[in-house]
Coordinates of C-alpha atoms in Angstrom, one line a residue:
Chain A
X30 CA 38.6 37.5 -1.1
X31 CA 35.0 36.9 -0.8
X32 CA 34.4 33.1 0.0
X33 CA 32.3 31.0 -2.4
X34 CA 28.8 30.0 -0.9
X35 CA 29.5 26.4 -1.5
X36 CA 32.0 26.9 1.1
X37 CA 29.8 28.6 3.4
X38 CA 26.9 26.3 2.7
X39 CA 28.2 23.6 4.6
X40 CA 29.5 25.6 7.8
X41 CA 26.5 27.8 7.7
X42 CA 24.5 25.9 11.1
X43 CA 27.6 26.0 12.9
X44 CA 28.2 29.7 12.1
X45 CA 24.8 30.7 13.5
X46 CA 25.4 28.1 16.4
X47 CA 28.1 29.3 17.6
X48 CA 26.8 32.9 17.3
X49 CA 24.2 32.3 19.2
X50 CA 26.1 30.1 21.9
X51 CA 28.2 33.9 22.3
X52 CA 25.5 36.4 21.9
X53 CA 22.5 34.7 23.1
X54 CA 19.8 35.9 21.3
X55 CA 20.2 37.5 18.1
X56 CA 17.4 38.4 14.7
X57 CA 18.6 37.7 11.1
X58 CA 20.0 41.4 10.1
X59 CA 22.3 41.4 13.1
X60 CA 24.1 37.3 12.4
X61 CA 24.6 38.4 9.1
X62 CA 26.1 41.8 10.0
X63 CA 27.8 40.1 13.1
X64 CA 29.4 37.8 10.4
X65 CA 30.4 40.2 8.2
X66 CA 32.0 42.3 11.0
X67 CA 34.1 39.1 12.6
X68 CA 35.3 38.0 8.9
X69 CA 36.2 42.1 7.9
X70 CA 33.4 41.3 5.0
X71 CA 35.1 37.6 3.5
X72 CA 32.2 36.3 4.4
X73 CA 28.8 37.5 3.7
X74 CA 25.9 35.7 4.6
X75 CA 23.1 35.8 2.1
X76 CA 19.5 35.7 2.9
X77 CA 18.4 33.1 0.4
X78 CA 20.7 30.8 2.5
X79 CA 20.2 32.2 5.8
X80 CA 16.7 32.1 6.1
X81 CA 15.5 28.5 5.4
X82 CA 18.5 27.3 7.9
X83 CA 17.3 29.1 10.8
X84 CA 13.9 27.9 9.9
X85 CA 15.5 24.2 9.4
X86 CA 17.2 24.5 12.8
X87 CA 13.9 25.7 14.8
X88 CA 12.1 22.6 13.6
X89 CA 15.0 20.4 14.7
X90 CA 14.7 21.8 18.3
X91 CA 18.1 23.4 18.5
X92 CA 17.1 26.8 18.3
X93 CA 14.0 28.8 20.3
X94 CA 12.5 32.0 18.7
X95 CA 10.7 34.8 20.6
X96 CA 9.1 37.8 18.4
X97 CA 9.1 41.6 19.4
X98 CA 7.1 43.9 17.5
X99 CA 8.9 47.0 16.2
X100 CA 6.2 49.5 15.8
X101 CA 4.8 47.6 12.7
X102 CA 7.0 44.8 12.0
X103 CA 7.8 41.8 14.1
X104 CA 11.1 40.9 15.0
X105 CA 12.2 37.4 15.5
X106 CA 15.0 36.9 17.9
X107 CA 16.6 33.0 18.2
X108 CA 18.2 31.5 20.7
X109 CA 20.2 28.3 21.4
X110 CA 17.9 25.5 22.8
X111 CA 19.7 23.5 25.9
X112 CA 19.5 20.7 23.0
X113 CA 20.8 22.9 20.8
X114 CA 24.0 24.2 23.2
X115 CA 25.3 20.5 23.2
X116 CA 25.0 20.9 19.1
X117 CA 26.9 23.6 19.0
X118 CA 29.9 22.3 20.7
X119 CA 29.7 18.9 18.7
X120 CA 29.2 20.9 15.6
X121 CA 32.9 22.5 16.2
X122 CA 34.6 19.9 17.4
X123 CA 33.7 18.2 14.1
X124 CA 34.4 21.0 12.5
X125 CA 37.7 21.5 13.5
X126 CA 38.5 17.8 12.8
X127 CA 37.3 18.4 9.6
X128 CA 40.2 21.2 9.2
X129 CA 43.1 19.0 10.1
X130 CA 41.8 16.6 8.1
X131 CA 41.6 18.7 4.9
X132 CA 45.2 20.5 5.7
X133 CA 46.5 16.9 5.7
X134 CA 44.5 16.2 2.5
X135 CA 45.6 19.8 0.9
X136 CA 49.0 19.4 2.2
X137 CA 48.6 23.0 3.1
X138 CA 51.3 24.4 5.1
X139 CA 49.8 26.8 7.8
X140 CA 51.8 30.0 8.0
X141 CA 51.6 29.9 12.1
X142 CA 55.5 29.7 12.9
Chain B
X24 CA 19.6 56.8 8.9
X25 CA 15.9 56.6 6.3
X26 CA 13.0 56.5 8.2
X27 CA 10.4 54.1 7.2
X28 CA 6.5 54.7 6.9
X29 CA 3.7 52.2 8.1
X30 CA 2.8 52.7 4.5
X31 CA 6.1 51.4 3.2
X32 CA 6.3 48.9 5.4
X33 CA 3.3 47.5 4.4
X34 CA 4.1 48.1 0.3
X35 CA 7.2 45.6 1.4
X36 CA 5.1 43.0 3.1
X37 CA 2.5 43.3 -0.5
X38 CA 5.5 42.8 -2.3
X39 CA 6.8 39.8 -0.2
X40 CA 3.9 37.7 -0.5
X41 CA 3.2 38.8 -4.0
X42 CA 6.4 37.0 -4.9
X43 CA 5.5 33.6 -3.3
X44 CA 6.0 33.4 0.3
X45 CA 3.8 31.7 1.8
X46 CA 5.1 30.9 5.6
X47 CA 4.0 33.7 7.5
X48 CA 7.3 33.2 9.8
X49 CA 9.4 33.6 6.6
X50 CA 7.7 36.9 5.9
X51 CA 7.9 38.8 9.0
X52 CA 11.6 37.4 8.8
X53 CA 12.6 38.8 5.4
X54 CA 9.8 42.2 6.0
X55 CA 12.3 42.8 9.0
X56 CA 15.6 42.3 7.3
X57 CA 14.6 44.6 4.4
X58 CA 13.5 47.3 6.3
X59 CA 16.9 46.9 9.1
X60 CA 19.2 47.1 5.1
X61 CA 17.2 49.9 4.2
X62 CA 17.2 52.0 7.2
X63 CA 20.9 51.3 7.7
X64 CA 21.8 52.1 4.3
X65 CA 19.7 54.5 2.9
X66 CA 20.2 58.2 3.4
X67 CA 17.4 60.2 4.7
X68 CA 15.8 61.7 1.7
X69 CA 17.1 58.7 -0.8
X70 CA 14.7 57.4 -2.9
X71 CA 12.9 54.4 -1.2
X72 CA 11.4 52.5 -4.1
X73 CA 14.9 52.1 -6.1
X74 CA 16.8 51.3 -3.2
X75 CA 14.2 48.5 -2.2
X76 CA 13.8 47.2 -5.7
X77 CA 17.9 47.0 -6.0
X78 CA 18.1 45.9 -2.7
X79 CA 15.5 42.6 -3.2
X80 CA 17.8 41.1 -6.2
X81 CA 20.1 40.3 -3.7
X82 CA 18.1 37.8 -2.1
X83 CA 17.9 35.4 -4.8
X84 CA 19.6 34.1 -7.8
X85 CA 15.6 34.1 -10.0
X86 CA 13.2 34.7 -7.8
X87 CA 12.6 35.5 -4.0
X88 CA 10.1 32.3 -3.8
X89 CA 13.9 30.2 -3.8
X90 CA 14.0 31.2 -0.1
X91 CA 10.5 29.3 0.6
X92 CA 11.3 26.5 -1.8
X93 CA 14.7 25.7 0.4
X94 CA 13.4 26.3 3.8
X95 CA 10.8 23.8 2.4
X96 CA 13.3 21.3 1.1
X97 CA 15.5 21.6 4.2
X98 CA 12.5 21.0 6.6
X99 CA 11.6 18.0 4.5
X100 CA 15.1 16.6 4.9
X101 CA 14.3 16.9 8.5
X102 CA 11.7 14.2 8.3
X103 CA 13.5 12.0 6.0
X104 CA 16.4 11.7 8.9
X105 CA 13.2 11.1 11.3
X106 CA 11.8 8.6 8.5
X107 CA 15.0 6.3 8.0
X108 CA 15.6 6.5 11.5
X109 CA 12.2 4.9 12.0
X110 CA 12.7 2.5 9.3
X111 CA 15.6 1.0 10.4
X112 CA 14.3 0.5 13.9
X113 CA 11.2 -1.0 12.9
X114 CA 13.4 -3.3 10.5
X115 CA 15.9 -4.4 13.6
X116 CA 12.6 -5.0 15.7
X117 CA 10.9 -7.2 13.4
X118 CA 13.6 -9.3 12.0
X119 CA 14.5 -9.5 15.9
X120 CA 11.1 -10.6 16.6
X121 CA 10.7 -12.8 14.1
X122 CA 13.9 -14.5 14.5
X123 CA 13.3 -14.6 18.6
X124 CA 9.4 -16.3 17.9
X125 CA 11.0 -19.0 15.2
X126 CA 13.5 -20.0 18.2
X127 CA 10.6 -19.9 20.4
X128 CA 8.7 -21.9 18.0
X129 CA 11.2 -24.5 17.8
X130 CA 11.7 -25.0 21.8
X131 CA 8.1 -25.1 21.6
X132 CA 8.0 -22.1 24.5
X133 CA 4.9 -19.8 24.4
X134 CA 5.2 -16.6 22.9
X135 CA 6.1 -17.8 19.9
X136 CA 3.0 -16.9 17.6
X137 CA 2.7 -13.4 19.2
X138 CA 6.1 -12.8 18.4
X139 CA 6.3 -14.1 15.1
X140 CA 2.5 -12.2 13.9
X141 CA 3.9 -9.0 15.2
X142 CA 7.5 -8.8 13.5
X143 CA 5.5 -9.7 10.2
X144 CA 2.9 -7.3 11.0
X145 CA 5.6 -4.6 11.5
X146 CA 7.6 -5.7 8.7
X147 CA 4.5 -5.4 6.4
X148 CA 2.7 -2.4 7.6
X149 CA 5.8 0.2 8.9
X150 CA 9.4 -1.0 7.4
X151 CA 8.2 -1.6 4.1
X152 CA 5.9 0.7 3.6
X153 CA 8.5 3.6 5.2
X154 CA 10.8 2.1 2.8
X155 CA 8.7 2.6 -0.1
X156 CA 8.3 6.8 0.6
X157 CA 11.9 7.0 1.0
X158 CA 12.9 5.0 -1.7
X159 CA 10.0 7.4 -3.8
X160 CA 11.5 10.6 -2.5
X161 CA 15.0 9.8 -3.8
X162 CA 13.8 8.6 -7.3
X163 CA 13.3 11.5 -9.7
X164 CA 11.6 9.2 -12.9
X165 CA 8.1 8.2 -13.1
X166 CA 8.7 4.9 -14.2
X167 CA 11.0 4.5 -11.3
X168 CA 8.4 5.4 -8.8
X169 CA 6.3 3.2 -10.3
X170 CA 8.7 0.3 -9.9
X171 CA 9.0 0.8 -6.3
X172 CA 5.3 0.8 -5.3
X173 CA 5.2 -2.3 -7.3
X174 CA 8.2 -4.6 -5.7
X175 CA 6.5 -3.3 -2.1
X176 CA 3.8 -4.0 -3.1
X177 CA 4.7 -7.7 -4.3
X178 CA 6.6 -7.7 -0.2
X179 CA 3.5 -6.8 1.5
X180 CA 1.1 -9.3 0.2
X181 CA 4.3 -11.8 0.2
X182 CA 4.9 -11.8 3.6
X183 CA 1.1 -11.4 4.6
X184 CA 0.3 -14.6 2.9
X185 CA 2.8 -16.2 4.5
X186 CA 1.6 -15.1 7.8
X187 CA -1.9 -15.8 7.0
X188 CA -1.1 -19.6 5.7
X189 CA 0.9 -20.3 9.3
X190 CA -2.0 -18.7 11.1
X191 CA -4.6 -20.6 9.6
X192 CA -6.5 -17.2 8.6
X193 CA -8.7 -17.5 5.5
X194 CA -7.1 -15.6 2.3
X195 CA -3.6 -16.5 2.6
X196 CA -3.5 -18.8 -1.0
X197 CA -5.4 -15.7 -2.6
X198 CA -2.9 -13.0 -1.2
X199 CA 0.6 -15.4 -2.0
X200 CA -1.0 -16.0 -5.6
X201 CA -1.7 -11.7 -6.1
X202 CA 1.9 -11.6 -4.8
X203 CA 3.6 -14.1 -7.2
X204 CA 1.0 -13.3 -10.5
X205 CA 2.2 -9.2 -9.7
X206 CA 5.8 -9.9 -9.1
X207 CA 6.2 -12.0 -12.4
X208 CA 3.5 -10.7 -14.8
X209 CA 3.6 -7.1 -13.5
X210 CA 6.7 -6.1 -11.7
X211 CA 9.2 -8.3 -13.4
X212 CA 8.4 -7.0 -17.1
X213 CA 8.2 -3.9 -16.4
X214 CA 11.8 -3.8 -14.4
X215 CA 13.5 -5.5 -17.0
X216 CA 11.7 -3.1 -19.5
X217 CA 12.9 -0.2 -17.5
X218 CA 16.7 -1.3 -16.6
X219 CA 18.0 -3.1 -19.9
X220 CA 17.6 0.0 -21.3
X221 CA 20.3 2.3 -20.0
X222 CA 23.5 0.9 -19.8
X223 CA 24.3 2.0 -16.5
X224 CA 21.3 -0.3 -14.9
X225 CA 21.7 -3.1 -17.8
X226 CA 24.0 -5.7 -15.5
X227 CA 22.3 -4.9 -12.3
X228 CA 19.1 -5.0 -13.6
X229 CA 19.8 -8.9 -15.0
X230 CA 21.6 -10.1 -12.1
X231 CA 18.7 -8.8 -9.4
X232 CA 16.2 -10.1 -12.3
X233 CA 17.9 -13.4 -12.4
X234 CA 17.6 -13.4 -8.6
X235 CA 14.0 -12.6 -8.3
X236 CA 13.1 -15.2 -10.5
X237 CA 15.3 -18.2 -9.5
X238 CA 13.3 -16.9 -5.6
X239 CA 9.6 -17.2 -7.1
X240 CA 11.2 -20.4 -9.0
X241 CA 12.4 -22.2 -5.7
X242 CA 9.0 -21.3 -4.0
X243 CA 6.8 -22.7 -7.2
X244 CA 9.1 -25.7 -6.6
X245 CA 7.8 -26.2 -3.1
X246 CA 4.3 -26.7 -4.4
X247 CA 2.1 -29.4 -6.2
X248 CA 2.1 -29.3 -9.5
X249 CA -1.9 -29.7 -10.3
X250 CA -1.4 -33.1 -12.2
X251 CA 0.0 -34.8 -8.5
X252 CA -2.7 -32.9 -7.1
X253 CA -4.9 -34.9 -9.2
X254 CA -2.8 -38.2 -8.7
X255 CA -2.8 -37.8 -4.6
X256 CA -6.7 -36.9 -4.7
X257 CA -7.4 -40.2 -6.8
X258 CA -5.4 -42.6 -3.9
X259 CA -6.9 -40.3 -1.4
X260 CA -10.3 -41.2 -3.1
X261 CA -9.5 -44.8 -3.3
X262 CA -8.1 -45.4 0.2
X263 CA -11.5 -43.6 1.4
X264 CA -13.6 -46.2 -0.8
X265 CA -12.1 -49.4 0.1
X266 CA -12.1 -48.5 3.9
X267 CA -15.9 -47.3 3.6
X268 CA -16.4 -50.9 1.7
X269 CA -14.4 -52.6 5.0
X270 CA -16.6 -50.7 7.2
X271 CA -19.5 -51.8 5.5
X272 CA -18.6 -55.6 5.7
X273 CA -17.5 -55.8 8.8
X274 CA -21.2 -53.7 10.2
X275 CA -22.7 -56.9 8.3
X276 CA -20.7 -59.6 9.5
X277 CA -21.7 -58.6 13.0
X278 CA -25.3 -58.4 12.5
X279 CA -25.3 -61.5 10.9
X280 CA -23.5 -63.2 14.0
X281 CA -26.1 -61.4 16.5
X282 CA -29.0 -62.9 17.3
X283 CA -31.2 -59.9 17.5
X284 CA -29.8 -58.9 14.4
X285 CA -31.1 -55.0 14.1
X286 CA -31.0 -54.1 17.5
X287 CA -27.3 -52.3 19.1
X288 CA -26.5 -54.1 22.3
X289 CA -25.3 -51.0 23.2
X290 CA -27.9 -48.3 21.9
X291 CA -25.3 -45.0 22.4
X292 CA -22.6 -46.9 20.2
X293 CA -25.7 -47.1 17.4
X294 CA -26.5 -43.6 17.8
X295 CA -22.5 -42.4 16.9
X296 CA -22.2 -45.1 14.3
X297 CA -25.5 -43.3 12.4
X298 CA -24.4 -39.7 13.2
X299 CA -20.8 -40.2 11.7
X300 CA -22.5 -41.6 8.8
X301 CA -24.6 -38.6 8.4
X302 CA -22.1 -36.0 8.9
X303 CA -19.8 -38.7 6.3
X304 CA -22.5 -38.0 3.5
X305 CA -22.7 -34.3 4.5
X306 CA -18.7 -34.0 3.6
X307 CA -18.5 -36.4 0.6
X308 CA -21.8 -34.4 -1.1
X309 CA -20.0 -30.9 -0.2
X310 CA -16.7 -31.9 -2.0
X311 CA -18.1 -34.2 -5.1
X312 CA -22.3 -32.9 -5.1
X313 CA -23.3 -36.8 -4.5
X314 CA -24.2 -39.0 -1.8
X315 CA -21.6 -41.3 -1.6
X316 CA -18.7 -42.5 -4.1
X317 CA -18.6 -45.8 -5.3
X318 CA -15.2 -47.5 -7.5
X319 CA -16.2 -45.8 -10.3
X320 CA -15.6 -42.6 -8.7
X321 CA -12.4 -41.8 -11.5
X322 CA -14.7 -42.7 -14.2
X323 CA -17.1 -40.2 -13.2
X324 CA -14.3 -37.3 -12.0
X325 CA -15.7 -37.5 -8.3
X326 CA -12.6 -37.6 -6.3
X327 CA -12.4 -36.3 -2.6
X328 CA -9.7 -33.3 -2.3
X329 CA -8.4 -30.8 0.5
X330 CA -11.1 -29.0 1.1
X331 CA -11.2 -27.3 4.5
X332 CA -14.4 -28.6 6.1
X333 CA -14.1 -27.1 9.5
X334 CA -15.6 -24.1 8.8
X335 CA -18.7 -25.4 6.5
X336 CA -19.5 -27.7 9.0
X337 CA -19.7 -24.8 11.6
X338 CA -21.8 -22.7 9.6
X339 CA -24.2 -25.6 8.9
X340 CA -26.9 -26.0 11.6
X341 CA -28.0 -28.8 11.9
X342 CA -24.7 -30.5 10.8
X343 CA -23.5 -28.1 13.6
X344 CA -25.6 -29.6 15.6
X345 CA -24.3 -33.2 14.7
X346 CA -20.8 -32.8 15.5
X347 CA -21.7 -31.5 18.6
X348 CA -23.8 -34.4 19.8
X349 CA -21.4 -36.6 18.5
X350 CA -18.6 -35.0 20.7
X351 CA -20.7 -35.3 24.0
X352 CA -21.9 -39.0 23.1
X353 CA -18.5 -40.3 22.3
X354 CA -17.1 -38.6 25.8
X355 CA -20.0 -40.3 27.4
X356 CA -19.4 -43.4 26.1
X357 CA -15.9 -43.5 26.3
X358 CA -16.2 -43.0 30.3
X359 CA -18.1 -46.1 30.2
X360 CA -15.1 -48.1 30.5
X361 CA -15.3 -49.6 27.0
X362 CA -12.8 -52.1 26.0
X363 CA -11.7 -49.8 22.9
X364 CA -12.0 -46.3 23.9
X365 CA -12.5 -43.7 20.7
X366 CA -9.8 -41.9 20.0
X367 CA -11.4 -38.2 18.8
X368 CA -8.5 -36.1 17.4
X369 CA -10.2 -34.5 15.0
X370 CA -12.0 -32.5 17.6
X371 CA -9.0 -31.1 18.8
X372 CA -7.8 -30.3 15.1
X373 CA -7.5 -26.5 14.3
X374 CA -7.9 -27.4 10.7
X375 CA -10.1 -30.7 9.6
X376 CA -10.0 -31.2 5.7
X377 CA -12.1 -33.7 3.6
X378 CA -9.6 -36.4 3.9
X379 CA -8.8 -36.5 7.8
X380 CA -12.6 -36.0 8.4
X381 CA -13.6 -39.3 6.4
X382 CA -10.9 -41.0 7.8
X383 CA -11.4 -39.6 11.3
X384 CA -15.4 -40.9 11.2
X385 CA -14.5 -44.1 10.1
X386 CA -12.1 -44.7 12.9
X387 CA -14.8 -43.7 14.8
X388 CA -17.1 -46.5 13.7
X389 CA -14.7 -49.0 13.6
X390 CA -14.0 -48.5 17.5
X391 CA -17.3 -49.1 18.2
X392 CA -18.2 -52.0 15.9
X393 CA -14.9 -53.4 17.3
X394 CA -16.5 -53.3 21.2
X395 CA -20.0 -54.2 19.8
X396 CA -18.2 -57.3 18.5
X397 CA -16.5 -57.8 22.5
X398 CA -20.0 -57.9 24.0

């Protein structure tokens, strides 16, 4: 099952944060492959939705870019700001609030024993 | 693993910008992406141009400028957090302000102005107008727009004429009238035009209409209608007439009783009595174009009104001129230990309208006829 993006939409900055916060600096190609590795391909980052949220997230301050050149191109590498660290951790703990919060509202019963 | 060429590296970049990216930070990122897909998936002699056009659909759902258009959006929404996060701290400052310089006011504790001109000021010139571009960015219609630039509009001069009018700063009646004429004969219609229409706005749209117009009805009920205007002017004129006539018997009576009957005893009390008379014809020719009023002042429409004289008299020379002497003679003369010293308080008043000046001159020559009479 390949998740919808209206799922991923709204967990997409704290995907990347918390990528970041492991890896420390990483370019576009390799989240999205990183991503697809972790999730064994459910979920697929796509560029249209990548893109503009790193962008979004540099403005904000919470991540730091530095470019490399790759013979022609130019390779943008982020990383998490010390603003940006603090995010991250917020971002899951809300997120993981969120979870219990919609298995509660789902009355989903989790298969953990 | 395909091997890319500057050549196709820069056909990619072409193609990139071709397709409407703009941001140069967005195209480097998406140049670098393509060519990391197409050397990771592409065999070694695969065909380059196919892949790349197959592998660009997946970007988008219509068109690869989407990608610019959200970053856009998304870096917008940035601001607007930024935005209402100003807004509402400039709001909670001002009304604080304000609030803290009306207590202030009333303990009579300095401060109080400064206070109260800078929460308006910040009302008028950062909340609302912050609220106004918010408010615009989240309304889609025209006529909506339109209808917020219009009611903040209507706020700004609102409150600025308010602040004017306690500050004594010229323009205030001018910018309170704009507000009240645009909120009833502009705004108003066009709101009611706009909500009663869709059923969804239709009860809102009566009850915040109803609301707006008992407000603008409560503050036209704070002010003169134009016929007591007219009523207050005429006792205003006849109070001024009949104590000019006193003033006038009473200058007789004593030069009748003197024995050097044209002559001051005291020649500094004859000096005020003539300049208040002068400056007196000065302010009753400025407000009616004559002389001097007589009774048949209603007969001939010539009645005295509220007409701030402060100012004209300032920017008259040699009536300037006048008040000033007048000032330093009655200081002089009331150091002189006179029986009944003059009591000057129009001096001192930050406003002087036609009324209090008359009345103020008068008094004036009344104190000293009254200690020319003691002599």
């Amino acid at each position: 099952m390949i998740y919808s993006s209206e799922l991923i939409k709204g967990t997409l900055k704290t995907i990347i944060m918390k990528l970041l916060d492991d890896n420390g600096r990483m370019y576009g190609y390799e989240i999205t492959q990183r991503v697809k590795e972790l999730t064994a391909g459910k979920i697929q980052l796509t560029e249209g939705a990548l893109y503009p949220t790193l962008h979004a997230l540099e403005a904000e301050g919470i991540l730091t870019t530095e470019t490399e050149y790759i013979g022609k191109r130019v390779r943008k590498y982020y990383t998490l700001s010390k603003q940006g660290k603090a995010k991250s951790a917020e971002k899951i703990n809300e997120f993981a609030d969120f979870l219990n919060t919609m298995k509660f509202l789902l009355d989903i019963k989790t298969d953990i024993a | 693993m395909y091997q890319l060429s500057d050549q196709q590296i820069t056909f990619i970049l072409d193609d990139i910008r071709r397709n409407g990216i703009e941001l140069e930070d967005l195209q480097l990122n998406l140049l670098d992406h393509i060519c990391c897909i197409i050397e990771q998936e592409l065999e070694e002699n695969g065909d380059f141009e196919h892949f790349y056009r197959k592998t660009i659909t997946r970007f988008y759902k219509n068109e690869l400028g989407e990608i610019e258009e959200e970053a856009n959006y998304l870096l917008q929404f940035k601001h607007y957090y930024a935005m209402k996060k100003t807004m509402l701290v400039s709001g909670v400052t001002s009304v604080s302000m304000l609030s803290f310089g009306l207590i202030l006011k009333f303990l009579h504790m300095p401060g109080a102005a400064v206070l109260m001109v800078l929460g308006i000021a910040l009302f008028s010139f950062l909340f609302l107008p912050l609220m106004m571009v918010l408010k615009l960015k989240e309304k889609t219609e025209r006529t909506d727009k339109l209808l917020v630039v219009l009611a903040v509009f209507s706020a700004i001069t609102m409150t600025l004429g308010i602040l004017f009018k306690v500050m004594f700063w010229p323009g205030a009646n001018m910018l309170s009238i704009v507000a009240l004429l645009n909120l009833l004969f502009v705004f108003l219609p066009f709101y009611f035009y706009n909500g009663l229409r869709k059923p969804e706005t239709k009860t809102n749209t009566a009850i915040s209409g109803m609301l707006i117009l008992t407000g603008c009805g409560l503050i036209l009920t704070l002010l003169r209608a134009p016929h007591s205007s007219r009523a207050m002017a005429v006792v205003d004129t006849k109070n001024y007439v009949q104590d000019e006539q006193l003033l006038n018997k009473e200058y007789q009576l004593i030069k009748q009783s003197s024995p050097t009957a044209q002559a001051w005893k005291d020649p500094a009390a004859g000096k005020i009595y003539k300049l208040c008379a002068d400056i007196k014809q000065y302010v009753v020719h400025l407000e009616t174009g004559v002389n001097s009023i007589g009774d048949d002042f209603e007969a001939q429409g010539l009645t005295i009104g509220e007409t701030r004289v402060d100012h004209y008299i300032g920017e008259t020379p040699d009536v300037a001129q006048n008040w000033e002497a007048l000032q330093t003679l009655i200081n002089e003369y009331n150091k002189r230990n006179v029986s009944t010293s003059i009591s000057s308080t129009i001096f001192d008043a930050r406003e002087v309208r036609t009324k209090e000046a008359l009345h103020g001159l008068i008094r004036i020559q009344r104190a000293v006829l009254a200690n020319e009479m003691g002599r």
